[in-house]
Amino acid sequence: MDQKVVQGIDSNQIRGIGFDATCSLVVLDKQFHPLPVNHEGDSHRNIIMWLDHRAVSQVQRINETKHKVLQYVGGVMSVEMQAPKLLWLKEKLRETCWNKAGHFFDLPDFLSWKATGVTARSLCSLVCKWTYSAEDGWDDSFWKMIGLEDLVADNYSKIGNQVLPPGASLGNGLTPEAAKDLGLPAGIAVAASLIDAHAGGLGVIGADVRGHSLACEGQPVTSRLAVICGTSSCHMGISQGPIFVPGVWGPYFSAMIPGFWLNEGGQSVTGGLLDHMVQGHAAFPELQARATARCQSVYAYLNSHLDLIKKAQPVGFLTVDLHVWPDFHGNRSPLADLTLKGMVTGLKLSQDLDDLAILYLATVQAIAFGTRLIVEAMEAAGHSISTLFLCGGLSKNPLFVQMHADITGMPVVLSREVESVLVGAAILGACASGDFTSVQEAMARMSKVGKVVFPRLEDKSYYDKKYQVFLKLVEHQKEYAAIMKGD
């Protein structure tokens, strides 16, 4: 931890701390020292990153059990969740890691432990990534069925047997040791944590939208979908009762907002895919040089270049014969198919800056079509969504935002504070300190609308056609796979 946190501010004004982080898996021994999660035995590397797909065979076997806990992860568990990673550690690193392990933490819970010495876990992490139920707790039969019965033996002390709602105050707050590391007074309230995407959802979804002519103004908060888009994207929708959406995680009770059920759709790679497509293109060095000369990011330059080459037509129409299927890292939602690959159709022999810009545009559109597919799956199952609330790094890209509005046909609300994930974590800190009586009250007071982007409805029929092609791409990919598997 780092004293940069308090640079330039009066540390006595800080009343509470909330942590968020990715749902990566932290492994410690019984004395809380790091254990290696690798064959090299390097204990500095004691975290399996959230997007690590090493446990493919383990997750396949878990899914074959058809255990009832899988109903709460869209019917199929993701390789990115913790049970398959734990099984991988037991099978592959039994001596060097599994037998010595004392504690398996989700990264946000590890951070709150480091700050307070309290091993209590957040309901958010355990419900969303570990199969815990807010109502029924752990299901012994699941862990026994998948071959991890040793976790049950000691009353789940290795993975968490004290569970608190996000925002609950932990122990006696900041320990003297952590306070010294952070340059803060000891005893400051520390909240039970959230996963980063869930913190983003919390930071954006409750904003007061009055005066922006939005349909959701007179509707319950359940009509809003929070999309947290960075390296990957998460789609957070809430409901009063449980809604089971095939291929979409959840329903998770009280995992983001107390008292509401959460469904979480997602795309495994979005910002990461844009980087991959742009940086891997032959014209990237030229793009980089031009963007640097203008003191712009490569994406700002690409957006202005698209405006230059679109002539009289809307910019989105430049991809009339270039189509992308974006699952270069498999599909998380709503198809829940790890084996899917990326596709591009409409390539030509030229590789200049115009080609790069149009490929980038087609990729942005493909990500937005992926969001539309997730929204349609959620609505078919019983959600009613009228407005998107975007936050995260990609929400700073105006083309990305406009394409999400145009392609879903819904207005997009951007929060005044771009780093909504940090707002979410601050909301937790404000609850732990007692400054607000509930997460809902803190959300309404602390999240603010920055800008609203409306869809260009006159372009709807074009995007409807592109969407038909989008759906055909994955249908064809499955046909190709079937042909290659055939006799």
Short mmCIF file of C-alpha atoms in Angstrom, two decimals:
data_model
loop_
_atom_site.label_atom_id
_atom_site.label_comp_id
_atom_site.label_asym_id
_atom_site.label_seq_id
_atom_site.Cartn_x
_atom_site.Cartn_y
_atom_site.Cartn_z
CA MET A 1 0.00 0.00 0.00
CA ASP A 2 1.08 3.49 -0.71
CA GLN A 3 1.13 6.98 0.78
CA LYS A 4 0.27 8.54 -2.61
CA VAL A 5 -3.35 8.07 -1.54
CA VAL A 6 -3.14 11.02 0.85
CA GLN A 7 -0.83 13.35 -1.06
CA GLY A 8 -2.08 16.95 -1.11
CA ILE A 9 -5.03 16.40 1.22
CA ASP A 10 -5.67 16.74 4.92
CA SER A 11 -5.69 13.14 6.13
CA ASN A 12 -7.86 14.13 9.10
CA GLN A 13 -10.72 14.73 6.67
CA ILE A 14 -10.76 11.08 5.62
CA ARG A 15 -13.54 9.30 7.46
CA GLY A 16 -13.81 5.93 5.77
CA ILE A 17 -12.04 3.63 3.31
CA GLY A 18 -13.64 1.33 0.75
CA PHE A 19 -11.70 -1.14 -1.38
CA ASP A 20 -12.50 -2.52 -4.79
CA ALA A 21 -10.35 -4.76 -6.98
CA THR A 22 -10.56 -7.38 -9.69
CA CYS A 23 -11.83 -10.83 -8.69
CA SER A 24 -8.34 -12.34 -8.83
CA LEU A 25 -7.44 -15.22 -6.48
CA VAL A 26 -4.87 -14.54 -3.71
CA VAL A 27 -3.23 -17.55 -2.03
CA LEU A 28 -1.59 -17.34 1.42
CA ASP A 29 -0.29 -19.97 3.86
CA LYS A 30 -1.53 -20.40 7.45
CA GLN A 31 0.78 -17.58 8.60
CA PHE A 32 -0.57 -15.27 5.85
CA HIS A 33 2.61 -15.52 3.76
CA PRO A 34 2.31 -15.77 -0.07
CA LEU A 35 2.28 -19.18 -1.74
CA PRO A 36 3.27 -19.82 -5.38
CA VAL A 37 0.47 -20.41 -7.91
CA ASN A 38 3.00 -21.54 -10.53
CA HIS A 39 5.14 -24.58 -11.30
CA GLU A 40 8.34 -22.53 -10.83
CA GLY A 41 7.67 -22.17 -7.09
CA ASP A 42 7.91 -18.37 -7.22
CA SER A 43 5.91 -17.20 -4.18
CA HIS A 44 6.04 -13.55 -5.31
CA ARG A 45 3.50 -14.71 -7.90
CA ASN A 46 0.76 -15.77 -5.49
CA ILE A 47 -2.24 -14.39 -7.39
CA ILE A 48 -4.16 -16.02 -10.26
CA MET A 49 -5.41 -13.11 -12.34
CA TRP A 50 -9.16 -12.85 -12.97
CA LEU A 51 -8.81 -13.36 -16.75
CA ASP A 52 -6.51 -16.39 -16.39
CA HIS A 53 -8.05 -19.28 -18.33
CA ARG A 54 -5.77 -22.08 -17.05
CA ALA A 55 -8.61 -24.07 -15.45
CA VAL A 56 -10.47 -25.04 -18.66
CA SER A 57 -10.59 -28.79 -18.01
CA GLN A 58 -11.56 -28.19 -14.36
CA VAL A 59 -14.49 -25.92 -15.28
CA GLN A 60 -15.70 -28.41 -17.89
CA ARG A 61 -15.87 -31.12 -15.23
CA ILE A 62 -17.60 -28.76 -12.78
CA ASN A 63 -20.21 -27.93 -15.43
CA GLU A 64 -20.76 -31.62 -16.18
CA THR A 65 -21.99 -32.11 -12.57
CA LYS A 66 -25.05 -29.93 -13.38
CA HIS A 67 -25.09 -29.07 -9.66
CA LYS A 68 -27.90 -26.74 -8.58
CA VAL A 69 -25.51 -23.91 -7.61
CA LEU A 70 -24.81 -23.52 -11.35
CA GLN A 71 -28.35 -22.12 -11.79
CA TYR A 72 -27.03 -18.94 -10.18
CA VAL A 73 -24.23 -18.43 -12.71
CA GLY A 74 -26.40 -18.53 -15.83
CA GLY A 75 -26.40 -22.33 -15.93
CA VAL A 76 -22.70 -22.62 -16.82
CA MET A 77 -19.78 -21.68 -14.59
CA SER A 78 -17.07 -19.49 -16.12
CA VAL A 79 -13.39 -20.48 -16.13
CA GLU A 80 -12.81 -17.03 -14.58
CA MET A 81 -14.59 -17.99 -11.32
CA GLN A 82 -12.76 -19.31 -8.27
CA ALA A 83 -13.92 -22.95 -7.92
CA PRO A 84 -12.16 -24.15 -11.12
CA LYS A 85 -9.00 -22.25 -10.15
CA LEU A 86 -9.02 -23.85 -6.69
CA LEU A 87 -9.46 -27.29 -8.28
CA TRP A 88 -6.56 -26.53 -10.66
CA LEU A 89 -4.32 -25.67 -7.67
CA LYS A 90 -5.27 -28.91 -5.90
CA GLU A 91 -4.62 -31.02 -8.99
CA LYS A 92 -1.51 -29.29 -10.34
CA LEU A 93 0.28 -27.81 -7.28
CA ARG A 94 -0.78 -30.09 -4.42
CA GLU A 95 2.57 -30.16 -2.59
CA THR A 96 3.87 -26.63 -3.17
CA CYS A 97 0.58 -24.76 -2.80
CA TRP A 98 -2.62 -26.63 -1.96
CA ASN A 99 -1.43 -28.59 1.10
CA LYS A 100 0.24 -25.52 2.61
CA ALA A 101 -2.59 -23.05 1.94
CA GLY A 102 -4.31 -21.38 4.86
CA HIS A 103 -6.29 -18.65 3.10
CA PHE A 104 -7.78 -18.14 -0.35
CA PHE A 105 -8.94 -14.54 -0.80
CA ASP A 106 -10.67 -12.67 -3.55
CA LEU A 107 -8.38 -9.68 -4.16
CA PRO A 108 -10.83 -7.05 -2.74
CA ASP A 109 -11.18 -9.12 0.47
CA PHE A 110 -7.41 -9.52 0.65
CA LEU A 111 -7.05 -5.72 0.60
CA SER A 112 -9.62 -5.21 3.38
CA TRP A 113 -7.85 -7.92 5.43
CA LYS A 114 -4.52 -6.17 4.88
CA ALA A 115 -6.04 -2.91 6.13
CA THR A 116 -7.85 -4.31 9.17
CA GLY A 117 -6.52 -7.78 9.99
CA VAL A 118 -10.14 -9.01 9.69
CA THR A 119 -10.57 -12.11 7.51
CA ALA A 120 -14.33 -11.55 7.03
CA ARG A 121 -15.33 -11.70 3.36
CA SER A 122 -17.66 -9.48 1.38
CA LEU A 123 -20.96 -10.93 0.28
CA CYS A 124 -20.18 -9.50 -3.18
CA SER A 125 -17.08 -11.63 -3.81
CA LEU A 126 -18.37 -14.85 -2.29
CA VAL A 127 -21.79 -14.73 -3.95
CA CYS A 128 -20.53 -13.69 -7.39
CA LYS A 129 -17.38 -15.76 -7.74
CA TRP A 130 -17.43 -18.55 -5.13
CA THR A 131 -21.04 -20.01 -5.23
CA TYR A 132 -21.97 -18.71 -1.75
CA SER A 133 -25.68 -17.99 -1.23
CA ALA A 134 -26.78 -14.89 0.69
CA GLU A 135 -29.69 -16.90 2.08
CA ASP A 136 -28.29 -20.44 2.48
CA GLY A 137 -24.53 -19.97 2.82
CA TRP A 138 -22.14 -22.58 1.39
CA ASP A 139 -23.43 -25.76 -0.23
CA ASP A 140 -21.34 -28.65 1.14
CA SER A 141 -22.56 -31.03 -1.57
CA PHE A 142 -21.10 -28.83 -4.36
CA TRP A 143 -17.57 -28.76 -2.95
CA LYS A 144 -17.69 -32.52 -2.25
CA MET A 145 -19.02 -33.27 -5.72
CA ILE A 146 -16.18 -31.38 -7.47
CA GLY A 147 -13.45 -32.90 -5.29
CA LEU A 148 -12.74 -29.98 -2.95
CA GLU A 149 -14.26 -31.56 0.16
CA ASP A 150 -11.19 -30.44 2.19
CA LEU A 151 -12.58 -26.86 2.14
CA VAL A 152 -15.72 -28.03 3.97
CA ALA A 153 -13.77 -29.85 6.69
CA ASP A 154 -12.73 -26.80 8.73
CA ASN A 155 -16.02 -24.94 8.38
CA TYR A 156 -14.78 -23.10 5.26
CA SER A 157 -12.19 -21.13 7.24
CA LYS A 158 -9.86 -21.08 4.19
CA ILE A 159 -12.40 -19.43 1.89
CA GLY A 160 -14.53 -17.49 4.38
CA ASN A 161 -16.99 -18.29 7.14
CA GLN A 162 -17.72 -14.77 8.29
CA VAL A 163 -19.52 -12.87 5.52
CA LEU A 164 -20.60 -9.22 5.58
CA PRO A 165 -22.60 -7.03 3.20
CA PRO A 166 -20.57 -4.50 1.16
CA GLY A 167 -20.19 -1.28 3.15
CA ALA A 168 -20.35 -2.95 6.58
CA SER A 169 -17.68 -1.70 8.97
CA LEU A 170 -14.80 -4.17 9.56
CA GLY A 171 -13.37 -4.81 13.03
CA ASN A 172 -11.69 -1.79 14.65
CA GLY A 173 -10.94 -0.14 11.32
CA LEU A 174 -7.46 0.62 10.02
CA THR A 175 -4.73 -1.18 11.99
CA PRO A 176 -1.73 0.85 13.23
CA GLU A 177 0.52 -0.99 10.77
CA ALA A 178 -1.75 -0.30 7.76
CA ALA A 179 -2.27 3.29 8.95
CA LYS A 180 1.52 3.81 8.90
CA ASP A 181 1.73 2.37 5.34
CA LEU A 182 -1.03 4.70 4.13
CA GLY A 183 -0.11 7.81 6.11
CA LEU A 184 -3.52 7.84 7.79
CA PRO A 185 -4.71 7.79 11.41
CA ALA A 186 -5.34 4.31 12.84
CA GLY A 187 -8.94 3.34 13.52
CA ILE A 188 -10.50 4.96 10.42
CA ALA A 189 -13.56 2.93 9.36
CA VAL A 190 -12.87 0.32 6.65
CA ALA A 191 -15.75 -1.18 4.67
CA ALA A 192 -16.40 -4.69 3.44
CA SER A 193 -15.36 -4.53 -0.21
CA LEU A 194 -16.77 -4.84 -3.73
CA ILE A 195 -15.39 -6.35 -6.93
CA ASP A 196 -14.28 -3.46 -9.20
CA ALA A 197 -17.09 -3.79 -11.74
CA HIS A 198 -19.67 -3.95 -8.98
CA ALA A 199 -18.18 -0.83 -7.43
CA GLY A 200 -18.58 0.85 -10.83
CA GLY A 201 -22.20 -0.27 -10.97
CA LEU A 202 -22.81 1.07 -7.47
CA GLY A 203 -21.10 4.36 -8.35
CA VAL A 204 -23.20 5.03 -11.45
CA ILE A 205 -26.58 3.28 -11.31
CA GLY A 206 -28.19 5.34 -8.56
CA ALA A 207 -27.60 8.82 -10.02
CA ASP A 208 -30.39 11.40 -9.87
CA VAL A 209 -31.43 11.84 -13.53
CA ARG A 210 -34.08 14.55 -13.12
CA GLY A 211 -34.08 17.18 -15.84
CA HIS A 212 -32.49 15.08 -18.59
CA SER A 213 -35.68 13.95 -20.39
CA LEU A 214 -34.91 10.29 -19.72
CA ALA A 215 -37.52 7.53 -19.66
CA CYS A 216 -35.91 6.05 -16.56
CA GLU A 217 -36.64 9.24 -14.57
CA GLY A 218 -40.10 8.00 -13.62
CA GLN A 219 -39.09 4.33 -13.52
CA PRO A 220 -37.57 2.18 -10.79
CA VAL A 221 -33.78 1.76 -10.66
CA THR A 222 -34.34 -1.73 -12.14
CA SER A 223 -34.84 -0.10 -15.58
CA ARG A 224 -31.15 0.88 -15.63
CA LEU A 225 -28.25 -1.22 -16.89
CA ALA A 226 -24.79 -0.24 -15.67
CA VAL A 227 -22.04 -1.08 -18.17
CA ILE A 228 -18.54 -0.94 -16.74
CA CYS A 229 -16.19 -0.99 -19.70
CA GLY A 230 -12.42 -1.16 -19.49
CA THR A 231 -10.16 -4.05 -20.54
CA SER A 232 -13.33 -6.15 -20.38
CA SER A 233 -16.95 -5.10 -19.91
CA CYS A 234 -19.52 -6.00 -17.26
CA HIS A 235 -23.27 -5.43 -17.63
CA MET A 236 -25.00 -4.99 -14.27
CA GLY A 237 -28.79 -5.20 -14.10
CA ILE A 238 -30.81 -5.38 -10.89
CA SER A 239 -34.28 -6.68 -10.10
CA GLN A 240 -36.70 -6.90 -7.16
CA GLY A 241 -37.01 -10.68 -7.48
CA PRO A 242 -34.63 -13.32 -8.85
CA ILE A 243 -34.42 -13.52 -12.68
CA PHE A 244 -32.57 -16.45 -14.23
CA VAL A 245 -30.93 -15.47 -17.53
CA PRO A 246 -29.21 -18.27 -19.49
CA GLY A 247 -25.54 -17.37 -20.02
CA VAL A 248 -25.70 -14.36 -17.67
CA TRP A 249 -24.30 -14.66 -14.13
CA GLY A 250 -26.66 -14.42 -11.18
CA PRO A 251 -29.22 -13.82 -9.87
CA TYR A 252 -27.09 -12.81 -6.87
CA PHE A 253 -28.99 -11.46 -3.87
CA SER A 254 -27.59 -8.26 -2.30
CA ALA A 255 -24.26 -8.66 -4.12
CA MET A 256 -24.16 -5.03 -5.32
CA ILE A 257 -27.13 -3.14 -3.86
CA PRO A 258 -28.63 -4.49 -0.61
CA GLY A 259 -32.09 -5.98 -1.11
CA PHE A 260 -31.86 -6.26 -4.92
CA TRP A 261 -30.97 -9.24 -7.07
CA LEU A 262 -28.08 -8.71 -9.48
CA ASN A 263 -27.59 -10.19 -12.95
CA GLU A 264 -24.15 -9.72 -14.44
CA GLY A 265 -23.51 -10.06 -18.14
CA GLY A 266 -20.06 -9.56 -19.53
CA GLN A 267 -17.65 -9.51 -22.44
CA SER A 268 -14.26 -11.04 -21.64
CA VAL A 269 -12.28 -8.62 -23.76
CA THR A 270 -13.36 -5.17 -25.03
CA GLY A 271 -10.76 -2.44 -24.41
CA GLY A 272 -8.18 -5.22 -24.72
CA LEU A 273 -9.64 -6.20 -28.10
CA LEU A 274 -9.50 -2.62 -29.43
CA ASP A 275 -5.82 -2.46 -28.42
CA HIS A 276 -5.18 -5.82 -30.09
CA MET A 277 -6.85 -4.85 -33.38
CA VAL A 278 -5.27 -1.39 -33.57
CA GLN A 279 -1.76 -2.22 -32.37
CA GLY A 280 -1.51 -5.32 -34.56
CA HIS A 281 -2.32 -3.44 -37.77
CA ALA A 282 0.35 -2.60 -40.37
CA ALA A 283 -0.61 1.11 -40.21
CA PHE A 284 -0.21 1.34 -36.42
CA PRO A 285 3.31 2.92 -36.48
CA GLU A 286 2.01 5.66 -38.79
CA LEU A 287 -1.03 6.16 -36.55
CA GLN A 288 1.17 6.40 -33.46
CA ALA A 289 3.45 8.97 -35.07
CA ARG A 290 0.53 11.13 -36.22
CA ALA A 291 -1.28 10.93 -32.87
CA THR A 292 1.93 11.81 -30.98
CA ALA A 293 2.56 14.79 -33.26
CA ARG A 294 -0.93 16.08 -32.38
CA CYS A 295 -0.54 15.25 -28.68
CA GLN A 296 -3.59 12.97 -28.96
CA SER A 297 -4.30 9.41 -27.92
CA VAL A 298 -4.42 6.97 -30.84
CA TYR A 299 -8.18 6.60 -30.28
CA ALA A 300 -8.88 10.34 -30.35
CA TYR A 301 -6.87 10.49 -33.60
CA LEU A 302 -8.79 7.55 -35.09
CA ASN A 303 -12.11 9.17 -34.19
CA SER A 304 -11.14 12.41 -35.94
CA HIS A 305 -9.78 10.45 -38.92
CA LEU A 306 -13.12 8.63 -39.25
CA ASP A 307 -14.90 12.01 -39.28
CA LEU A 308 -12.57 13.05 -42.09
CA ILE A 309 -13.23 10.03 -44.32
CA LYS A 310 -16.98 9.59 -43.72
CA LYS A 311 -17.86 12.40 -46.19
CA ALA A 312 -21.61 13.12 -46.11
CA GLN A 313 -22.76 9.83 -44.58
CA PRO A 314 -23.00 8.99 -40.84
CA VAL A 315 -19.68 7.61 -39.58
CA GLY A 316 -21.16 4.20 -38.68
CA PHE A 317 -22.02 3.54 -42.34
CA LEU A 318 -18.31 3.14 -43.22
CA THR A 319 -18.54 -0.53 -42.16
CA VAL A 320 -21.27 -1.56 -44.61
CA ASP A 321 -19.11 -4.46 -45.87
CA LEU A 322 -16.77 -5.00 -42.90
CA HIS A 323 -18.12 -7.07 -40.00
CA VAL A 324 -16.49 -8.31 -36.79
CA TRP A 325 -17.45 -10.98 -34.26
CA PRO A 326 -15.58 -9.88 -31.11
CA ASP A 327 -15.07 -13.09 -29.10
CA PHE A 328 -11.28 -13.28 -29.45
CA HIS A 329 -11.17 -14.58 -25.84
CA GLY A 330 -14.33 -16.70 -25.91
CA ASN A 331 -17.87 -15.56 -25.07
CA ARG A 332 -18.80 -14.86 -21.45
CA SER A 333 -22.42 -13.71 -22.02
CA PRO A 334 -24.95 -14.65 -23.14
CA LEU A 335 -23.56 -17.67 -25.06
CA ALA A 336 -21.18 -18.77 -22.28
CA ASP A 337 -18.93 -20.51 -24.81
CA LEU A 338 -15.19 -20.44 -24.16
CA THR A 339 -14.44 -22.08 -27.50
CA LEU A 340 -15.72 -19.22 -29.67
CA LYS A 341 -13.13 -17.24 -31.62
CA GLY A 342 -13.00 -13.79 -33.21
CA MET A 343 -14.06 -13.26 -36.83
CA VAL A 344 -13.56 -10.51 -39.40
CA THR A 345 -15.20 -10.54 -42.81
CA GLY A 346 -14.67 -7.98 -45.57
CA LEU A 347 -10.86 -7.66 -45.61
CA LYS A 348 -9.02 -6.14 -48.58
CA LEU A 349 -5.42 -6.08 -49.76
CA SER A 350 -4.81 -2.48 -48.66
CA GLN A 351 -3.52 -1.79 -45.14
CA ASP A 352 -3.43 1.99 -44.85
CA LEU A 353 -4.67 4.31 -42.10
CA ASP A 354 -8.18 4.42 -43.59
CA ASP A 355 -8.36 0.61 -43.38
CA LEU A 356 -7.16 0.67 -39.76
CA ALA A 357 -9.72 3.34 -38.83
CA ILE A 358 -12.59 1.39 -40.39
CA LEU A 359 -11.47 -1.89 -38.76
CA TYR A 360 -11.37 -0.06 -35.42
CA LEU A 361 -14.89 1.29 -36.05
CA ALA A 362 -16.18 -2.20 -36.95
CA THR A 363 -14.66 -3.56 -33.72
CA VAL A 364 -16.29 -0.83 -31.60
CA GLN A 365 -19.60 -1.65 -33.28
CA ALA A 366 -19.11 -5.38 -32.66
CA ILE A 367 -18.62 -4.72 -28.93
CA ALA A 368 -21.84 -2.65 -28.94
CA PHE A 369 -23.69 -5.44 -30.77
CA GLY A 370 -22.43 -7.79 -28.05
CA THR A 371 -24.04 -5.48 -25.48
CA ARG A 372 -27.29 -5.54 -27.49
CA LEU A 373 -27.23 -9.36 -27.47
CA ILE A 374 -26.80 -9.36 -23.67
CA VAL A 375 -29.62 -6.79 -23.20
CA GLU A 376 -31.95 -8.87 -25.38
CA ALA A 377 -31.17 -12.02 -23.37
CA MET A 378 -31.87 -10.17 -20.10
CA GLU A 379 -35.12 -8.71 -21.42
CA ALA A 380 -36.28 -12.09 -22.76
CA ALA A 381 -35.84 -13.49 -19.23
CA GLY A 382 -37.84 -10.72 -17.54
CA HIS A 383 -35.70 -7.60 -17.16
CA SER A 384 -37.07 -4.31 -18.46
CA ILE A 385 -34.21 -1.98 -19.42
CA SER A 386 -34.61 1.55 -20.82
CA THR A 387 -31.28 3.29 -20.19
CA LEU A 388 -27.57 2.40 -20.21
CA PHE A 389 -25.26 3.93 -17.60
CA LEU A 390 -21.66 3.71 -18.85
CA CYS A 391 -18.47 4.11 -16.84
CA GLY A 392 -14.86 2.95 -17.02
CA GLY A 393 -12.05 3.79 -19.43
CA LEU A 394 -13.97 3.14 -22.66
CA SER A 395 -16.77 5.50 -21.60
CA LYS A 396 -14.26 8.33 -22.22
CA ASN A 397 -14.32 7.42 -25.94
CA PRO A 398 -17.20 9.36 -27.60
CA LEU A 399 -17.38 6.95 -30.57
CA PHE A 400 -17.74 3.96 -28.23
CA VAL A 401 -20.54 5.75 -26.34
CA GLN A 402 -22.43 6.89 -29.45
CA MET A 403 -22.25 3.41 -31.00
CA HIS A 404 -23.70 1.88 -27.81
CA ALA A 405 -26.59 4.36 -27.99
CA ASP A 406 -27.21 3.87 -31.73
CA ILE A 407 -26.91 0.07 -31.68
CA THR A 408 -29.03 -0.58 -28.57
CA GLY A 409 -31.47 2.24 -29.37
CA MET A 410 -31.16 3.47 -25.77
CA PRO A 411 -29.87 6.69 -24.27
CA VAL A 412 -26.49 6.42 -22.54
CA VAL A 413 -25.88 8.25 -19.26
CA LEU A 414 -22.28 9.13 -18.40
CA SER A 415 -21.46 9.99 -14.83
CA ARG A 416 -19.82 13.30 -13.94
CA GLU A 417 -17.00 11.40 -12.27
CA VAL A 418 -15.51 9.17 -14.97
CA GLU A 419 -13.89 6.85 -12.42
CA SER A 420 -17.22 5.55 -11.15
CA VAL A 421 -15.47 2.50 -9.72
CA LEU A 422 -13.77 4.84 -7.23
CA VAL A 423 -17.10 6.51 -6.46
CA GLY A 424 -18.48 3.06 -5.64
CA ALA A 425 -15.60 2.33 -3.29
CA ALA A 426 -16.03 5.78 -1.67
CA ILE A 427 -19.74 5.01 -1.15
CA LEU A 428 -18.68 1.91 0.81
CA GLY A 429 -16.30 4.00 2.94
CA ALA A 430 -19.06 6.55 3.61
CA CYS A 431 -21.37 3.75 4.78
CA ALA A 432 -18.72 2.17 7.02
CA SER A 433 -18.05 5.53 8.67
CA GLY A 434 -21.77 6.02 9.40
CA ASP A 435 -22.04 9.18 7.26
CA PHE A 436 -24.96 7.56 5.45
CA THR A 437 -27.48 5.17 6.90
CA SER A 438 -27.67 2.96 3.79
CA VAL A 439 -25.92 2.20 0.52
CA GLN A 440 -29.01 3.47 -1.34
CA GLU A 441 -28.86 6.86 0.39
CA ALA A 442 -25.13 7.19 -0.31
CA MET A 443 -25.64 6.24 -3.98
CA ALA A 444 -28.29 8.90 -4.54
CA ARG A 445 -26.15 11.59 -2.88
CA MET A 446 -22.73 10.69 -4.27
CA SER A 447 -23.31 9.75 -7.94
CA LYS A 448 -24.02 12.56 -10.40
CA VAL A 449 -24.98 12.63 -14.08
CA GLY A 450 -22.36 14.23 -16.32
CA LYS A 451 -23.73 13.87 -19.84
CA VAL A 452 -26.51 12.06 -21.70
CA VAL A 453 -25.97 10.71 -25.24
CA PHE A 454 -29.12 9.88 -27.21
CA PRO A 455 -29.32 7.36 -30.07
CA ARG A 456 -29.53 8.56 -33.70
CA LEU A 457 -32.82 6.82 -34.41
CA GLU A 458 -32.62 7.68 -38.12
CA ASP A 459 -29.75 5.13 -38.43
CA LYS A 460 -31.73 2.31 -36.80
CA SER A 461 -32.46 0.24 -39.93
CA TYR A 462 -28.75 0.21 -40.88
CA TYR A 463 -27.75 -1.14 -37.46
CA ASP A 464 -30.60 -3.66 -37.48
CA LYS A 465 -29.11 -5.07 -40.71
CA LYS A 466 -25.60 -5.08 -39.26
CA TYR A 467 -26.99 -6.91 -36.21
CA GLN A 468 -28.50 -9.60 -38.44
CA VAL A 469 -25.06 -10.10 -39.99
CA PHE A 470 -23.52 -10.13 -36.48
CA LEU A 471 -25.78 -13.02 -35.42
CA LYS A 472 -25.07 -14.86 -38.69
CA LEU A 473 -21.33 -14.70 -37.99
CA VAL A 474 -21.56 -16.80 -34.82
CA GLU A 475 -24.08 -19.15 -36.42
CA HIS A 476 -21.63 -19.73 -39.27
CA GLN A 477 -18.69 -20.17 -36.91
CA LYS A 478 -20.56 -22.98 -35.16
CA GLU A 479 -21.37 -24.55 -38.55
CA TYR A 480 -17.67 -24.46 -39.51
CA ALA A 481 -16.74 -26.17 -36.25
CA ALA A 482 -19.41 -28.85 -36.87
CA ILE A 483 -18.07 -29.47 -40.40
CA MET A 484 -14.51 -29.88 -39.09
CA LYS A 485 -15.66 -32.27 -36.34
CA GLY A 486 -17.70 -34.36 -38.80
CA ASP A 487 -16.56 -37.66 -40.27
#
